[in-house]
CSV table of C-alpha atoms in Angstrom, one decimal:
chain,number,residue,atom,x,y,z
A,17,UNK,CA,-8.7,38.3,-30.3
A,18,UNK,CA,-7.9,36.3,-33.6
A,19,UNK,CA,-9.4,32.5,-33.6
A,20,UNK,CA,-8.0,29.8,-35.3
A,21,UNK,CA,-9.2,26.4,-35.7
A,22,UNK,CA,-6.8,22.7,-36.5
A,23,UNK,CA,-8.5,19.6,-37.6
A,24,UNK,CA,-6.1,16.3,-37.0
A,25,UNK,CA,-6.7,12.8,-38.6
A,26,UNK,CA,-9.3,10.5,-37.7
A,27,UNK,CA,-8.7,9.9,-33.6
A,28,UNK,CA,-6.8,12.8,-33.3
A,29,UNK,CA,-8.3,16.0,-31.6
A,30,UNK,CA,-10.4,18.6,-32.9
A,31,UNK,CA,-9.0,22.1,-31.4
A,32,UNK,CA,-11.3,25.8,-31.2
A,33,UNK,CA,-10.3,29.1,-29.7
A,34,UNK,CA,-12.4,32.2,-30.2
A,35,UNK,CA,-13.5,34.8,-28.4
A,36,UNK,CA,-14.9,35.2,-24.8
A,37,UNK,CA,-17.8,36.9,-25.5
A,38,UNK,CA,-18.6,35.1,-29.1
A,39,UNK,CA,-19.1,38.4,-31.1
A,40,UNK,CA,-18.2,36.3,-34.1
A,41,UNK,CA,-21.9,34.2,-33.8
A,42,UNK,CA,-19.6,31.7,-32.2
A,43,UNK,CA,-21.3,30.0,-28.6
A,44,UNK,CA,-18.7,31.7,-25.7
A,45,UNK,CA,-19.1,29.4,-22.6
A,46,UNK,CA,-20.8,31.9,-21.0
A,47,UNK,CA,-23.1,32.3,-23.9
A,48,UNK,CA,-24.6,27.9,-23.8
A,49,UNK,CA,-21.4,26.7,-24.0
A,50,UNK,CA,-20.1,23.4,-22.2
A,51,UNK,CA,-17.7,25.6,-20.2
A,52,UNK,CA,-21.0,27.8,-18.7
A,53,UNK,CA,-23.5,24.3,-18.0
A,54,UNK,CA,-23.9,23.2,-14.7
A,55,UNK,CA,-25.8,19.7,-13.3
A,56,UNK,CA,-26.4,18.8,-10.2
A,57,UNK,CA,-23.2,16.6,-10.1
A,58,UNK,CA,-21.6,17.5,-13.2
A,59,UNK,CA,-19.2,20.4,-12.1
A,60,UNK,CA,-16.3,21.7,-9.9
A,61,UNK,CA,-16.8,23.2,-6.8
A,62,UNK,CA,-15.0,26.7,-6.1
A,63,UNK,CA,-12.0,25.3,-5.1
A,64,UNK,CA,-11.4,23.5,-8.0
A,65,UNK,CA,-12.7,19.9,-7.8
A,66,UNK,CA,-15.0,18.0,-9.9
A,67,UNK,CA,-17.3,15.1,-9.7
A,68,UNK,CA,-19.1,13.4,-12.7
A,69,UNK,CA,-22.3,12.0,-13.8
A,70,UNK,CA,-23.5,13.4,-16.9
A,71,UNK,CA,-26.3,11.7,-17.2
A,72,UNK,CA,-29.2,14.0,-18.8
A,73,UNK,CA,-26.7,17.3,-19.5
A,74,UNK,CA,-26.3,19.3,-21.8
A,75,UNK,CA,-24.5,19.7,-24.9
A,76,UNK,CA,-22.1,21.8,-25.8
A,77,UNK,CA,-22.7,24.2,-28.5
A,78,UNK,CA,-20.7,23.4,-31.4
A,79,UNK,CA,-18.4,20.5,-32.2
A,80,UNK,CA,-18.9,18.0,-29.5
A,81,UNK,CA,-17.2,15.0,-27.6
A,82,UNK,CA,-19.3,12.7,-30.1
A,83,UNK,CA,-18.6,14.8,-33.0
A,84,UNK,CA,-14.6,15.0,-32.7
A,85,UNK,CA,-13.9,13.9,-35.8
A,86,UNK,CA,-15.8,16.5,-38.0
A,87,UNK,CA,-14.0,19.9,-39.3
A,88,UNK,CA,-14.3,22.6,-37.3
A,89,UNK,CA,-13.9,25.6,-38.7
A,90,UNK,CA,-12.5,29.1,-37.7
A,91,UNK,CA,-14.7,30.5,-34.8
A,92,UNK,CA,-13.9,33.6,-32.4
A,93,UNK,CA,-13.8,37.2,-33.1
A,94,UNK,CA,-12.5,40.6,-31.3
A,95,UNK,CA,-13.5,39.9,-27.5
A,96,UNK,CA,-15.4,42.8,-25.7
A,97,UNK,CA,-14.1,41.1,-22.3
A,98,UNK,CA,-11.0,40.5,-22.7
A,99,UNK,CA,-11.2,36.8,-22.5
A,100,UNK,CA,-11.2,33.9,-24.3
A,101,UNK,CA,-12.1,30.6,-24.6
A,102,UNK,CA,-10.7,27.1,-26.1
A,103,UNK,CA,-12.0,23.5,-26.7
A,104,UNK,CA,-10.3,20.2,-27.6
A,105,UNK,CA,-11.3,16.8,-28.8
A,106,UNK,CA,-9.7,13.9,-28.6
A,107,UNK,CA,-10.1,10.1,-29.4
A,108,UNK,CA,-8.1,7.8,-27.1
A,109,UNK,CA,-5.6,5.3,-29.0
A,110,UNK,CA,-2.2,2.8,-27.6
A,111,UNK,CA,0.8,4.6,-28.0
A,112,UNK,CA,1.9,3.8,-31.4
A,113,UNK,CA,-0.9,2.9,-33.0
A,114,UNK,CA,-1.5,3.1,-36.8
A,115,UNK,CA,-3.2,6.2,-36.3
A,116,UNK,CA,-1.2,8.8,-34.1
A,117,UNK,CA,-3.4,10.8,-31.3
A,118,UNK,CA,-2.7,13.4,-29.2
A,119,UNK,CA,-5.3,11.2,-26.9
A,120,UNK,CA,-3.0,8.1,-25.5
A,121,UNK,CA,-4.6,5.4,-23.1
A,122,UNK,CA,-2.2,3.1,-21.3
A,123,UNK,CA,-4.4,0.8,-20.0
A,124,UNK,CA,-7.0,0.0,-22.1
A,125,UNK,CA,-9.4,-2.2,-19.1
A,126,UNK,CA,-9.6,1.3,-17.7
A,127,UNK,CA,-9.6,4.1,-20.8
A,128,UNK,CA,-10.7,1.5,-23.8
A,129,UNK,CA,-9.6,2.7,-27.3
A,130,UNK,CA,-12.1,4.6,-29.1
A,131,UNK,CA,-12.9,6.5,-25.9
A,132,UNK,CA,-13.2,10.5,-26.0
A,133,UNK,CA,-12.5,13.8,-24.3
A,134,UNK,CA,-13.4,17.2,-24.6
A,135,UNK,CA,-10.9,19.8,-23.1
A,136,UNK,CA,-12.6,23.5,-22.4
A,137,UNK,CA,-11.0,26.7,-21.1
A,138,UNK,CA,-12.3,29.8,-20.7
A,139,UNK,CA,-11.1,32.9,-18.8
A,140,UNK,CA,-11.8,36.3,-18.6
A,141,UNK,CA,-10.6,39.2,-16.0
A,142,UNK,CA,-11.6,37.6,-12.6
A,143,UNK,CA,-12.2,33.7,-13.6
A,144,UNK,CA,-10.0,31.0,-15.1
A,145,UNK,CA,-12.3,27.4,-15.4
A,146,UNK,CA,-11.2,23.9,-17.0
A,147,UNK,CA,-13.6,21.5,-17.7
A,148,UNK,CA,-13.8,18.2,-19.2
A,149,UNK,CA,-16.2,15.6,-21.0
A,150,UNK,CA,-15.3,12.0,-21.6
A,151,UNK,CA,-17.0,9.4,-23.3
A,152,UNK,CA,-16.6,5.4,-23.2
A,153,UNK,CA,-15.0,4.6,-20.3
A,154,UNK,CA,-15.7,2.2,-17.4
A,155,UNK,CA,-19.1,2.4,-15.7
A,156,UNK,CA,-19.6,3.8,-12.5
A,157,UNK,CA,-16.3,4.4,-11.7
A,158,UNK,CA,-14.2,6.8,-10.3
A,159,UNK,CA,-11.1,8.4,-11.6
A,160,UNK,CA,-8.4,10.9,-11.1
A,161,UNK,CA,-7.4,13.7,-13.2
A,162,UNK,CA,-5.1,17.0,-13.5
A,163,UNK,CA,-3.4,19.7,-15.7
A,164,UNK,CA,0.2,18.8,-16.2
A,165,UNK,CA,3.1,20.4,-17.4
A,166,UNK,CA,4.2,18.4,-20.5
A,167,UNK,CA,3.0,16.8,-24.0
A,168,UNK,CA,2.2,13.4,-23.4
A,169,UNK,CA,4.6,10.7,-25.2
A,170,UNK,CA,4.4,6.5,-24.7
A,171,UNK,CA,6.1,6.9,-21.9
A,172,UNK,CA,3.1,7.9,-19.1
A,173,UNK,CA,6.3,10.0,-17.2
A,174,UNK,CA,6.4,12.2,-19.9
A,175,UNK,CA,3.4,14.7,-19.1
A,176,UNK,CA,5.7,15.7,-15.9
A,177,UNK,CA,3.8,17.1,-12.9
A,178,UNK,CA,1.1,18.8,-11.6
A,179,UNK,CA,0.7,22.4,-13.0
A,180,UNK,CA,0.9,24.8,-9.4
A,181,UNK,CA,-0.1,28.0,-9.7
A,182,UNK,CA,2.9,28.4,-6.9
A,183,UNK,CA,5.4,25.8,-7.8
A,184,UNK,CA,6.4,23.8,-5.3
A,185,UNK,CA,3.8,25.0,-2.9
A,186,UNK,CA,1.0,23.1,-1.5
A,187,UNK,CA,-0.8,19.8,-3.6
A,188,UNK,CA,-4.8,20.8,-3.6
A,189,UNK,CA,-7.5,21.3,-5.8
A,190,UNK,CA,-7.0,25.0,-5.0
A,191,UNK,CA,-3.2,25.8,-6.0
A,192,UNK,CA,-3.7,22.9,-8.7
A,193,UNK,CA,-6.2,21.9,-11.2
A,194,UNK,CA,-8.0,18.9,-10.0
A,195,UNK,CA,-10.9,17.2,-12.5
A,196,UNK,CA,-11.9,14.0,-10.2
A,197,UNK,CA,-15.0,12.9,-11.9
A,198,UNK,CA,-17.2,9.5,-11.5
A,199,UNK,CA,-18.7,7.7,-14.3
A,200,UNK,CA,-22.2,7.1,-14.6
A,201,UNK,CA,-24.0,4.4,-15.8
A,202,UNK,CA,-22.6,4.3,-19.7
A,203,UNK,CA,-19.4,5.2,-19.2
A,204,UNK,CA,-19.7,9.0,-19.2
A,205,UNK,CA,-18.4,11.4,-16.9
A,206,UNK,CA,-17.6,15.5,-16.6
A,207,UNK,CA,-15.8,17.8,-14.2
A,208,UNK,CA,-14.5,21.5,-14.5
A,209,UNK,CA,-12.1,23.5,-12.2
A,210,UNK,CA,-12.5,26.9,-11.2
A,211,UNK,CA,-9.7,29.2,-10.2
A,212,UNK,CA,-8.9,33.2,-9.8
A,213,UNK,CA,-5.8,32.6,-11.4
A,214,UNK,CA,-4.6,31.5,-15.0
A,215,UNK,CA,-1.6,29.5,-16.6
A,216,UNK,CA,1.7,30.4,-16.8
A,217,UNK,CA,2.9,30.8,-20.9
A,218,UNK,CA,3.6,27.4,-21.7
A,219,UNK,CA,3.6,25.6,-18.2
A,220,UNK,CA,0.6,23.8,-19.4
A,221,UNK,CA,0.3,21.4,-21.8
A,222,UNK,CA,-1.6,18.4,-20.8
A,223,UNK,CA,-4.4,16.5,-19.1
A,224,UNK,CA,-3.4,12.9,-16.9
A,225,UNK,CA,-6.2,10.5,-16.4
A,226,UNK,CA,-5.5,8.9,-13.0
A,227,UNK,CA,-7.0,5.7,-11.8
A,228,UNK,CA,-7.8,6.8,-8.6
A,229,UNK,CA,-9.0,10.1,-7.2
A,230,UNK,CA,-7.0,12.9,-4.9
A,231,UNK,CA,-3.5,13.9,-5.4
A,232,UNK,CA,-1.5,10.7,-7.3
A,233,UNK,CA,-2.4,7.1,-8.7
A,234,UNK,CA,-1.4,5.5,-11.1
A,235,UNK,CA,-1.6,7.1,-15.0
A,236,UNK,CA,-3.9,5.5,-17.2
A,237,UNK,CA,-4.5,8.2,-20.4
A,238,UNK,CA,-3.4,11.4,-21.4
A,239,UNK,CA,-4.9,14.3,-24.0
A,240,UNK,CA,-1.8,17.1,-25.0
A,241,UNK,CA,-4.1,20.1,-24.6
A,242,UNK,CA,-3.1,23.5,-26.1
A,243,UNK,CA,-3.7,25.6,-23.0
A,244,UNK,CA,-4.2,29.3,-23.7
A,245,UNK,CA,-2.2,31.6,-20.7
C-alpha cells in the first residue's frame, strides 16, 4: 500500500499513513507503535471503551502528540498483511482564529488553546482499533469522546452523529466508537477502541470531545480526522 504524508501550518495537524506491517523501516502499531502500547489504564476494553491516565506510557514511535508541529515525511510501504495504519496531530485553536486548525475547541475552560491530540488507526484482516492521545487539558477530569460522521466547522453541530457500524441501530461502545478517557494529574489522557469491523468509505471524518462521558453531553472540541475505510 502507497503512504503519503501532509504537513499543515503551525496548529494544524500532522497526518501519516503507511503500511501495517512497516516493511518501509516505518514503526506499524503492532511493531512499538502508540496504536499496539497498552497501561494499565490507558486502553479500550474489547468492546470498545476507553479510560485514561497516561501517566508513565509510552511514546509513540515517530512524530508524537508533543512533536505535532515538525515535518513528517513519507512513511509506509507494500503491506504483507493487508492492513494499514494512520496517525494525526492536531493543536486545538477557537474557531476562527488567526491560524486555521483542523483541531477546534469551543470551550476553552474545558479544551484550552494550545492543547493536542493524536488520532491513530490501524486495521488489518480481523481488527479495526482507534486510539487517542491528548495533551493540556483539565486535570483529573473526565470526558466524553466518539468518531463522527462529518468535518468539524464553528458550528459544534457540524461533525453530525455518531459513526454506527449499523446505522440507526443500537448507541454503545460496541456498534459505535466510544474513547471515554480521564485525565490524570497534568492534563493528559489516552483511550483506544477496538472493533471486528471497519469504516464505511467516507462515513468517518471526525473525532467530538464531549464534556461528560457515555452516549451524549455537551461538545467541547473537535479534530477532522482522515479515517482510512
Amino acid at each position: 500500500m502507497g503512504a503519503a504524508a501532509l504537513l499543515m501550518l503551525t496548529g494544524g495537524p500532522t497526518l501519516a499513513h503507511g503500511a501495517a506491517d512497516g516493511t518501509d523501516g516505518a514503526p506499524a502499531p503492532d511493531g512499538g507503535g502508540h496504536a499496539a502500547h497498552s497501561t494499565g489504564t490507558g486502553t479500550g476494553t474489547g468492546t470498545g471503551t476507553g479510560t485514561g491516565d497516561a501517566s508513565g506510557s509510552g511514546k509513540a514511535s515517530g512524530a508524537s502528540v508533543a512533536g505535532a508541529t515538525g515535518e513528517a515525511g513519507p512513511v509506509g510501504g507494500a503491506s504483507r498483511s493487508g492492513g494499514f495504519w494512520m496517525r494525526a496531530d492536531g493543536v486545538f485553536s477557537p474557531p476562527g482564529s488567526f491560524v486555521p486548525s483542523d483541531a477546534l475547541t469551543y470551550d476553552t475552560a474545558l479544551v484550552p488553546a494550545a492543547a493536542r491530540i493524536e488520532i491513530t488507526q490501524y486495521a488489518d484482516r480481523t481488527s479495526h482499533r482507534v486510539g487517542t492521545r491528548l495533551r493540556g487539558l483539565v486535570p483529573n477530569r473526565a470526558y466524553g469522546m466518539h468518531v463522527h460522521t462529518s468535518p468539524c466547522a464553528a458550528d459544534p453541530a457540524s461533525a453530525g452523529p455518531h459513526y454506527q457500524h449499523r446505522v440507526s441501530a443500537t448507541a454503545d461502545p460496541v456498534n459505535e466508537v466510544w474513547l471515554d478517557f480521564r485525565t490524570d494529574r497534568t492534563g493528559a489522557g489516552e483511550a483506544e477502541a477496538r472493533h471486528e469491523w471497519g469504516f464505511r468509505d467516507g462515513g468517518a471524518r471526525s473525532v467530538v470531545v464531549h464534556d461528560a462521558q457515555g452516549g451524549a453531553g455537551k461538545r467541547v472540541a473537535c479534530f477532522t480526522v482522515p479515517f482510512s475505510s
